[in-house]
Amino acid sequence: WKDGTVRTVEISSHEFTFAERRARLVVVNDVTERLAALEELKRSEAESAARARQQAAIAELGREAVAGAPLPALLDRAVCRVADVLGVEFCKVLELLPDRSVLLLRAGVGWPEGLVGTATADSGPHSQAGYTLQSKDPVVVEDLRTETRFSGPTLLVEYGVVSGVSVVVGDVAAPYGVLGAHTASRRTFSVHDVHFLQGLDVY
């Protein structure tokens, strides 16, 4: 358009003879709003499907917890479901050890073999997990490389994590630890994603 805006149009043409001369009728329809409405509908449907998958995962793990599944099995199942439902490469449960100064990687997906059960992170406020514990609120990171609230812990930096979300597991007054989901590509986690992680409190 003359004002610089870009519109999407649908063009159709038909050739015919008029007054013994070749002619062409061209019709141009502006379909910008129609396509925008269709895209919005698709986004809404995709979001609804994602919410349904999240609720199904919460219900599934809840049934397993009620059935008396052992905590290690529940944690392993939880990180697998989170990684699958959110479509992230990394997921972890960090257990706050008795001295409350160290978090142990108790369950995880995406980490190299041997890290689960051995890797640790400081529980102080300078790491994402520690900051989550200190704030007692969910923490969403869009780009760990430019994060100013805390620095990226070795566990995340070494494996190229860029974005992530973490929540406290258990009672915030006496937490079991932290549940986190992370990805190596920049991503904005929604409030629904946060609520999903909070709803997976299997401890």
Short mmCIF file of N, CA and C in Angstrom, two decimals, residues 152-153 190:
data_model
loop_
_atom_site.label_atom_id
_atom_site.label_comp_id
_atom_site.label_asym_id
_atom_site.label_seq_id
_atom_site.Cartn_x
_atom_site.Cartn_y
_atom_site.Cartn_z
N GLY A 152 24.48 -18.07 34.92
CA GLY A 152 24.15 -19.43 34.49
C GLY A 152 25.04 -20.45 35.15
N PRO A 153 24.46 -21.44 35.84
CA PRO A 153 25.27 -22.47 36.47
C PRO A 153 25.93 -23.37 35.43
N SER A 190 5.09 -19.64 28.61
CA SER A 190 3.85 -18.95 28.97
C SER A 190 3.47 -19.21 30.41
#
